[in-house]
Amino acid sequence: MLTVVYARLLETRHKQMSLLNILEFPDPRLRTVAKPVTDVDDRVRILIKNMLETMYNAPGIGLAATQVNVHQRIIVMDLSEDASKPQVFINPEIESLDDATCPTQEGCLSVPGFYETVDRPEHIRLKALDEDGNPFEMEPNGLMAVCIQHEIDHLNGKLFVDYLSAFKRDRIKKKLEKLQRQKD
Ligand code: QAP
Ligand code: CO
């Protein structure tokens, strides 16, 4: 029995799992505009690993560095069913390819428990750097396109609740503030 516990301890230590604290609306730090990454180094790669672990643990499908109070232009995402397709976007840049939009029910780890429909461009072109600093391009559509736009909004200090009516946004703000007061 002791060997089993010790083996687990070693494994935990080996894995160096670190879950990051996720900021919640209306925390003003979520309004920070993130700066471009100048050097894709080991520091950035460790942050990416910790962001992926934090996202999988939540569980979520996307997380921007802004949400863990790191104001650099880094996004992690995994749209697979079984957490098997982690994707990383550093310094992402997008443009819409046409006028088509797709209404999608969105959620956010920084707005826990609330889901609302947002309309966004359906087809985009995306340029970014991968975790080795190599540039790549994609033309995602559907959920992938929606999710990357939601996450880039975070890097610009914007949240999905900003697309809702002031009435709805305020109701969400008050409910979350009440829950946050209960936590402290
Ligand atoms: C962004 O969001 C997204 O409220 C990623 O209690 C979501 O991973 C873009 C989550 C949907 C487009 C469509 C939310 C987890 C996860 C919650 C997420 C919650 C627990 C949100
Ligand atoms: Co979000």
PDB file of C-alpha atoms and ligand atoms in Angstrom:
ATOM      1  CA  MET A   1       0.000   0.000   0.000  1.00  0.00           C
ATOM      2  CA  LEU A   2       2.752   2.424   0.971  1.00  0.00           C
ATOM      3  CA  THR A   3       4.579   1.707  -2.273  1.00  0.00           C
ATOM      4  CA  VAL A   4       1.406   2.587  -4.209  1.00  0.00           C
ATOM      5  CA  VAL A   5       1.082   5.917  -2.366  1.00  0.00           C
ATOM      6  CA  TYR A   6       4.782   6.636  -2.845  1.00  0.00           C
ATOM      7  CA  ALA A   7       4.560   5.779  -6.549  1.00  0.00           C
ATOM      8  CA  ARG A   8       1.650   8.249  -6.866  1.00  0.00           C
ATOM      9  CA  LEU A   9       3.620  10.937  -5.026  1.00  0.00           C
ATOM     10  CA  LEU A  10       6.569  10.434  -7.348  1.00  0.00           C
ATOM     11  CA  GLU A  11       4.260  10.560 -10.343  1.00  0.00           C
ATOM     12  CA  THR A  12       2.641  13.787  -9.129  1.00  0.00           C
ATOM     13  CA  ARG A  13       6.050  15.296  -8.572  1.00  0.00           C
ATOM     14  CA  HIS A  14       7.267  14.132 -11.942  1.00  0.00           C
ATOM     15  CA  LYS A  15       4.254  15.651 -13.697  1.00  0.00           C
ATOM     16  CA  GLN A  16       4.652  19.068 -11.996  1.00  0.00           C
ATOM     17  CA  MET A  17       0.961  19.723 -12.445  1.00  0.00           C
ATOM     18  CA  SER A  18       0.107  23.355 -11.740  1.00  0.00           C
ATOM     19  CA  LEU A  19      -3.417  24.642 -11.951  1.00  0.00           C
ATOM     20  CA  LEU A  20      -3.587  28.383 -12.489  1.00  0.00           C
ATOM     21  CA  ASN A  21      -6.160  30.662 -10.888  1.00  0.00           C
ATOM     22  CA  ILE A  22      -8.813  31.798 -13.387  1.00  0.00           C
ATOM     23  CA  LEU A  23      -9.982  35.415 -13.098  1.00  0.00           C
ATOM     24  CA  GLU A  24     -13.755  35.887 -13.077  1.00  0.00           C
ATOM     25  CA  PHE A  25     -15.969  38.647 -14.489  1.00  0.00           C
ATOM     26  CA  PRO A  26     -16.162  41.506 -13.502  1.00  0.00           C
ATOM     27  CA  ASP A  27     -12.481  41.409 -12.422  1.00  0.00           C
ATOM     28  CA  PRO A  28     -10.911  44.541 -14.012  1.00  0.00           C
ATOM     29  CA  ARG A  29      -7.719  42.586 -14.863  1.00  0.00           C
ATOM     30  CA  LEU A  30      -9.752  40.796 -17.573  1.00  0.00           C
ATOM     31  CA  ARG A  31      -9.842  44.195 -19.352  1.00  0.00           C
ATOM     32  CA  THR A  32      -6.034  44.270 -19.866  1.00  0.00           C
ATOM     33  CA  VAL A  33      -4.816  44.284 -23.483  1.00  0.00           C
ATOM     34  CA  ALA A  34      -2.156  41.548 -23.808  1.00  0.00           C
ATOM     35  CA  LYS A  35       1.266  42.218 -25.386  1.00  0.00           C
ATOM     36  CA  PRO A  36       2.746  40.178 -28.258  1.00  0.00           C
ATOM     37  CA  VAL A  37       5.169  37.398 -27.309  1.00  0.00           C
ATOM     38  CA  THR A  38       8.642  38.455 -28.496  1.00  0.00           C
ATOM     39  CA  ASP A  39      10.466  35.201 -27.700  1.00  0.00           C
ATOM     40  CA  VAL A  40       8.865  31.728 -27.748  1.00  0.00           C
ATOM     41  CA  ASP A  41      11.127  30.269 -25.051  1.00  0.00           C
ATOM     42  CA  ASP A  42      10.859  27.627 -22.295  1.00  0.00           C
ATOM     43  CA  ARG A  43       9.123  30.124 -20.006  1.00  0.00           C
ATOM     44  CA  VAL A  44       6.345  30.450 -22.587  1.00  0.00           C
ATOM     45  CA  ARG A  45       6.207  26.656 -23.105  1.00  0.00           C
ATOM     46  CA  ILE A  46       5.841  26.030 -19.340  1.00  0.00           C
ATOM     47  CA  LEU A  47       3.026  28.586 -19.214  1.00  0.00           C
ATOM     48  CA  ILE A  48       1.321  26.839 -22.175  1.00  0.00           C
ATOM     49  CA  LYS A  49       1.583  23.454 -20.428  1.00  0.00           C
ATOM     50  CA  ASN A  50       0.062  24.906 -17.245  1.00  0.00           C
ATOM     51  CA  MET A  51      -2.697  26.657 -19.235  1.00  0.00           C
ATOM     52  CA  LEU A  52      -3.606  23.367 -20.974  1.00  0.00           C
ATOM     53  CA  GLU A  53      -3.743  21.550 -17.615  1.00  0.00           C
ATOM     54  CA  THR A  54      -5.902  24.329 -16.170  1.00  0.00           C
ATOM     55  CA  MET A  55      -8.240  24.195 -19.184  1.00  0.00           C
ATOM     56  CA  TYR A  56      -8.582  20.373 -19.125  1.00  0.00           C
ATOM     57  CA  ASN A  57      -9.139  20.427 -15.373  1.00  0.00           C
ATOM     58  CA  ALA A  58     -11.954  23.012 -15.577  1.00  0.00           C
ATOM     59  CA  PRO A  59     -13.016  21.424 -18.007  1.00  0.00           C
ATOM     60  CA  GLY A  60     -13.025  23.869 -20.894  1.00  0.00           C
ATOM     61  CA  ILE A  61     -12.357  24.015 -24.644  1.00  0.00           C
ATOM     62  CA  GLY A  62     -10.400  27.263 -24.762  1.00  0.00           C
ATOM     63  CA  LEU A  63      -8.331  29.500 -22.464  1.00  0.00           C
ATOM     64  CA  ALA A  64      -6.500  32.779 -23.080  1.00  0.00           C
ATOM     65  CA  ALA A  65      -3.467  33.851 -20.990  1.00  0.00           C
ATOM     66  CA  THR A  66      -5.419  36.969 -19.908  1.00  0.00           C
ATOM     67  CA  GLN A  67      -7.781  34.693 -17.956  1.00  0.00           C
ATOM     68  CA  VAL A  68      -4.884  33.456 -15.798  1.00  0.00           C
ATOM     69  CA  ASN A  69      -3.602  37.032 -15.318  1.00  0.00           C
ATOM     70  CA  VAL A  70      -0.695  36.711 -17.783  1.00  0.00           C
ATOM     71  CA  HIS A  71      -0.965  39.551 -20.273  1.00  0.00           C
ATOM     72  CA  GLN A  72       0.762  38.003 -23.275  1.00  0.00           C
ATOM     73  CA  ARG A  73      -0.877  36.956 -26.546  1.00  0.00           C
ATOM     74  CA  ILE A  74      -1.194  33.193 -25.955  1.00  0.00           C
ATOM     75  CA  ILE A  75      -4.239  30.927 -26.428  1.00  0.00           C
ATOM     76  CA  VAL A  76      -4.763  27.210 -25.815  1.00  0.00           C
ATOM     77  CA  MET A  77      -7.696  25.238 -27.172  1.00  0.00           C
ATOM     78  CA  ASP A  78      -8.934  21.649 -27.577  1.00  0.00           C
ATOM     79  CA  LEU A  79     -12.195  21.001 -29.410  1.00  0.00           C
ATOM     80  CA  SER A  80     -11.870  17.198 -29.400  1.00  0.00           C
ATOM     81  CA  GLU A  81     -14.190  14.971 -27.358  1.00  0.00           C
ATOM     82  CA  ASP A  82     -11.362  13.247 -25.488  1.00  0.00           C
ATOM     83  CA  ALA A  83      -8.804  16.009 -24.811  1.00  0.00           C
ATOM     84  CA  SER A  84      -6.559  14.546 -27.512  1.00  0.00           C
ATOM     85  CA  LYS A  85      -6.043  17.594 -29.771  1.00  0.00           C
ATOM     86  CA  PRO A  86      -4.407  20.443 -27.865  1.00  0.00           C
ATOM     87  CA  GLN A  87      -3.871  23.516 -30.031  1.00  0.00           C
ATOM     88  CA  VAL A  88      -1.676  26.514 -29.265  1.00  0.00           C
ATOM     89  CA  PHE A  89      -1.839  29.973 -30.846  1.00  0.00           C
ATOM     90  CA  ILE A  90       0.790  32.600 -30.078  1.00  0.00           C
ATOM     91  CA  ASN A  91       0.330  36.176 -31.397  1.00  0.00           C
ATOM     92  CA  PRO A  92      -2.785  35.145 -33.375  1.00  0.00           C
ATOM     93  CA  GLU A  93      -4.087  37.440 -36.119  1.00  0.00           C
ATOM     94  CA  ILE A  94      -7.406  36.966 -37.903  1.00  0.00           C
ATOM     95  CA  GLU A  95      -9.454  38.392 -40.739  1.00  0.00           C
ATOM     96  CA  SER A  96     -13.023  37.578 -41.809  1.00  0.00           C
ATOM     97  CA  LEU A  97     -13.293  35.861 -45.189  1.00  0.00           C
ATOM     98  CA  ASP A  98     -16.941  36.771 -45.920  1.00  0.00           C
ATOM     99  CA  ASP A  99     -20.042  38.277 -44.308  1.00  0.00           C
ATOM    100  CA  ALA A 100     -21.572  35.006 -43.107  1.00  0.00           C
ATOM    101  CA  THR A 101     -22.103  34.785 -39.348  1.00  0.00           C
ATOM    102  CA  CYS A 102     -23.040  31.890 -37.107  1.00  0.00           C
ATOM    103  CA  PRO A 103     -24.971  32.311 -33.868  1.00  0.00           C
ATOM    104  CA  THR A 104     -23.396  30.062 -31.200  1.00  0.00           C
ATOM    105  CA  GLN A 105     -24.202  29.431 -27.551  1.00  0.00           C
ATOM    106  CA  GLU A 106     -21.004  30.568 -25.822  1.00  0.00           C
ATOM    107  CA  GLY A 107     -19.698  30.040 -22.328  1.00  0.00           C
ATOM    108  CA  CYS A 108     -16.490  31.166 -20.645  1.00  0.00           C
ATOM    109  CA  LEU A 109     -14.384  29.922 -17.754  1.00  0.00           C
ATOM    110  CA  SER A 110     -14.284  33.551 -16.545  1.00  0.00           C
ATOM    111  CA  VAL A 111     -18.105  33.750 -16.559  1.00  0.00           C
ATOM    112  CA  PRO A 112     -18.917  30.394 -14.896  1.00  0.00           C
ATOM    113  CA  GLY A 113     -22.462  29.086 -15.136  1.00  0.00           C
ATOM    114  CA  PHE A 114     -23.693  31.469 -17.866  1.00  0.00           C
ATOM    115  CA  TYR A 115     -24.242  30.632 -21.537  1.00  0.00           C
ATOM    116  CA  GLU A 116     -25.606  33.057 -24.137  1.00  0.00           C
ATOM    117  CA  THR A 117     -25.876  33.171 -27.920  1.00  0.00           C
ATOM    118  CA  VAL A 118     -23.345  35.378 -29.728  1.00  0.00           C
ATOM    119  CA  ASP A 119     -23.166  36.049 -33.464  1.00  0.00           C
ATOM    120  CA  ARG A 120     -19.688  36.056 -35.022  1.00  0.00           C
ATOM    121  CA  PRO A 121     -18.116  35.676 -38.480  1.00  0.00           C
ATOM    122  CA  GLU A 122     -18.246  32.026 -39.556  1.00  0.00           C
ATOM    123  CA  HIS A 123     -15.217  31.893 -41.892  1.00  0.00           C
ATOM    124  CA  ILE A 124     -11.887  33.379 -40.898  1.00  0.00           C
ATOM    125  CA  ARG A 125      -8.256  33.268 -41.882  1.00  0.00           C
ATOM    126  CA  LEU A 126      -5.838  32.848 -38.996  1.00  0.00           C
ATOM    127  CA  LYS A 127      -2.104  33.406 -38.705  1.00  0.00           C
ATOM    128  CA  ALA A 128      -0.209  32.509 -35.527  1.00  0.00           C
ATOM    129  CA  LEU A 129       2.999  31.006 -34.109  1.00  0.00           C
ATOM    130  CA  ASP A 130       3.125  27.483 -32.671  1.00  0.00           C
ATOM    131  CA  GLU A 131       4.873  26.498 -29.408  1.00  0.00           C
ATOM    132  CA  ASP A 132       8.206  26.296 -31.257  1.00  0.00           C
ATOM    133  CA  GLY A 133       7.820  29.819 -32.616  1.00  0.00           C
ATOM    134  CA  ASN A 134       7.068  28.639 -36.171  1.00  0.00           C
ATOM    135  CA  PRO A 135       4.406  30.578 -38.102  1.00  0.00           C
ATOM    136  CA  PHE A 136       1.350  28.740 -39.505  1.00  0.00           C
ATOM    137  CA  GLU A 137      -1.936  29.632 -41.197  1.00  0.00           C
ATOM    138  CA  MET A 138      -5.416  28.115 -41.061  1.00  0.00           C
ATOM    139  CA  GLU A 139      -8.861  28.844 -42.461  1.00  0.00           C
ATOM    140  CA  PRO A 140     -11.114  27.529 -39.716  1.00  0.00           C
ATOM    141  CA  ASN A 141     -14.909  27.697 -39.751  1.00  0.00           C
ATOM    142  CA  GLY A 142     -17.731  26.820 -37.353  1.00  0.00           C
ATOM    143  CA  LEU A 143     -16.896  26.205 -33.675  1.00  0.00           C
ATOM    144  CA  MET A 144     -13.138  26.471 -34.262  1.00  0.00           C
ATOM    145  CA  ALA A 145     -13.569  29.927 -35.832  1.00  0.00           C
ATOM    146  CA  VAL A 146     -15.959  31.030 -33.089  1.00  0.00           C
ATOM    147  CA  CYS A 147     -13.722  29.773 -30.284  1.00  0.00           C
ATOM    148  CA  ILE A 148     -10.571  31.461 -31.623  1.00  0.00           C
ATOM    149  CA  GLN A 149     -12.465  34.776 -31.941  1.00  0.00           C
ATOM    150  CA  HIS A 150     -13.756  34.419 -28.357  1.00  0.00           C
ATOM    151  CA  GLU A 151     -10.184  33.803 -27.130  1.00  0.00           C
ATOM    152  CA  ILE A 152      -8.637  36.658 -29.163  1.00  0.00           C
ATOM    153  CA  ASP A 153     -11.283  38.928 -27.621  1.00  0.00           C
ATOM    154  CA  HIS A 154      -9.837  37.975 -24.189  1.00  0.00           C
ATOM    155  CA  LEU A 155      -6.363  39.094 -25.364  1.00  0.00           C
ATOM    156  CA  ASN A 156      -7.963  42.453 -26.256  1.00  0.00           C
ATOM    157  CA  GLY A 157      -9.696  42.762 -22.868  1.00  0.00           C
ATOM    158  CA  LYS A 158     -13.093  41.836 -24.251  1.00  0.00           C
ATOM    159  CA  LEU A 159     -15.617  39.259 -22.952  1.00  0.00           C
ATOM    160  CA  PHE A 160     -18.599  37.549 -24.600  1.00  0.00           C
ATOM    161  CA  VAL A 161     -20.914  39.325 -22.159  1.00  0.00           C
ATOM    162  CA  ASP A 162     -19.940  42.603 -23.904  1.00  0.00           C
ATOM    163  CA  TYR A 163     -22.050  41.464 -26.902  1.00  0.00           C
ATOM    164  CA  LEU A 164     -25.171  41.100 -24.721  1.00  0.00           C
ATOM    165  CA  SER A 165     -27.594  43.847 -23.711  1.00  0.00           C
ATOM    166  CA  ALA A 166     -26.501  46.015 -20.772  1.00  0.00           C
ATOM    167  CA  PHE A 167     -29.456  44.541 -18.889  1.00  0.00           C
ATOM    168  CA  LYS A 168     -28.313  40.917 -19.336  1.00  0.00           C
ATOM    169  CA  ARG A 169     -24.655  41.789 -18.663  1.00  0.00           C
ATOM    170  CA  ASP A 170     -25.553  43.599 -15.450  1.00  0.00           C
ATOM    171  CA  ARG A 171     -27.679  40.697 -14.235  1.00  0.00           C
ATOM    172  CA  ILE A 172     -24.767  38.280 -14.824  1.00  0.00           C
ATOM    173  CA  LYS A 173     -22.365  40.716 -13.085  1.00  0.00           C
ATOM    174  CA  LYS A 174     -24.572  40.984  -9.987  1.00  0.00           C
ATOM    175  CA  LYS A 175     -25.084  37.210  -9.740  1.00  0.00           C
ATOM    176  CA  LEU A 176     -21.353  36.505 -10.073  1.00  0.00           C
ATOM    177  CA  GLU A 177     -20.426  39.231  -7.550  1.00  0.00           C
ATOM    178  CA  LYS A 178     -22.824  37.656  -5.062  1.00  0.00           C
ATOM    179  CA  LEU A 179     -21.297  34.182  -5.611  1.00  0.00           C
ATOM    180  CA  GLN A 180     -17.755  35.623  -5.282  1.00  0.00           C
ATOM    181  CA  ARG A 181     -18.714  37.320  -1.965  1.00  0.00           C
ATOM    182  CA  GLN A 182     -19.939  33.950  -0.667  1.00  0.00           C
ATOM    183  CA  LYS A 183     -16.565  32.385  -1.560  1.00  0.00           C
ATOM    184  CA  ASP A 184     -14.371  34.822   0.458  1.00  0.00           C
TER     185      ASP A 184
HETATM  186  C1  QAP B   1     -14.924  29.522 -25.115  1.00  0.00           C
HETATM  187  O1  QAP B   1     -15.174  28.352 -23.083  1.00  0.00           O
HETATM  188  C2  QAP B   1     -16.114  29.109 -25.944  1.00  0.00           C
HETATM  189  O2  QAP B   1     -19.673  28.341 -17.529  1.00  0.00           O
HETATM  190  C3  QAP B   1     -14.355  28.440 -24.221  1.00  0.00           C
HETATM  191  O3  QAP B   1     -19.305  26.599 -15.522  1.00  0.00           O
HETATM  192  C4  QAP B   1     -17.147  28.345 -25.412  1.00  0.00           C
HETATM  193  O4  QAP B   1     -14.225  26.475 -22.366  1.00  0.00           O
HETATM  194  C5  QAP B   1     -16.194  29.522 -27.232  1.00  0.00           C
HETATM  195  C6  QAP B   1     -16.906  26.403 -18.929  1.00  0.00           C
HETATM  196  C7  QAP B   1     -18.237  27.989 -26.207  1.00  0.00           C
HETATM  197  C8  QAP B   1     -17.267  29.167 -28.019  1.00  0.00           C
HETATM  198  C9  QAP B   1     -18.288  28.395 -27.530  1.00  0.00           C
HETATM  199  C10 QAP B   1     -17.900  27.351 -18.792  1.00  0.00           C
HETATM  200  C11 QAP B   1     -16.718  25.498 -17.895  1.00  0.00           C
HETATM  201  C12 QAP B   1     -16.041  26.354 -20.116  1.00  0.00           C
HETATM  202  C13 QAP B   1     -18.694  27.397 -17.659  1.00  0.00           C
HETATM  203  C14 QAP B   1     -15.073  27.317 -22.202  1.00  0.00           C
HETATM  204  C15 QAP B   1     -18.501  26.493 -16.622  1.00  0.00           C
HETATM  205  C16 QAP B   1     -17.502  25.546 -16.751  1.00  0.00           C
HETATM  206  C17 QAP B   1     -16.011  27.332 -21.060  1.00  0.00           C
HETATM  207 CO    CO B   2     -13.672  32.932 -22.334  1.00  0.00          CO
END
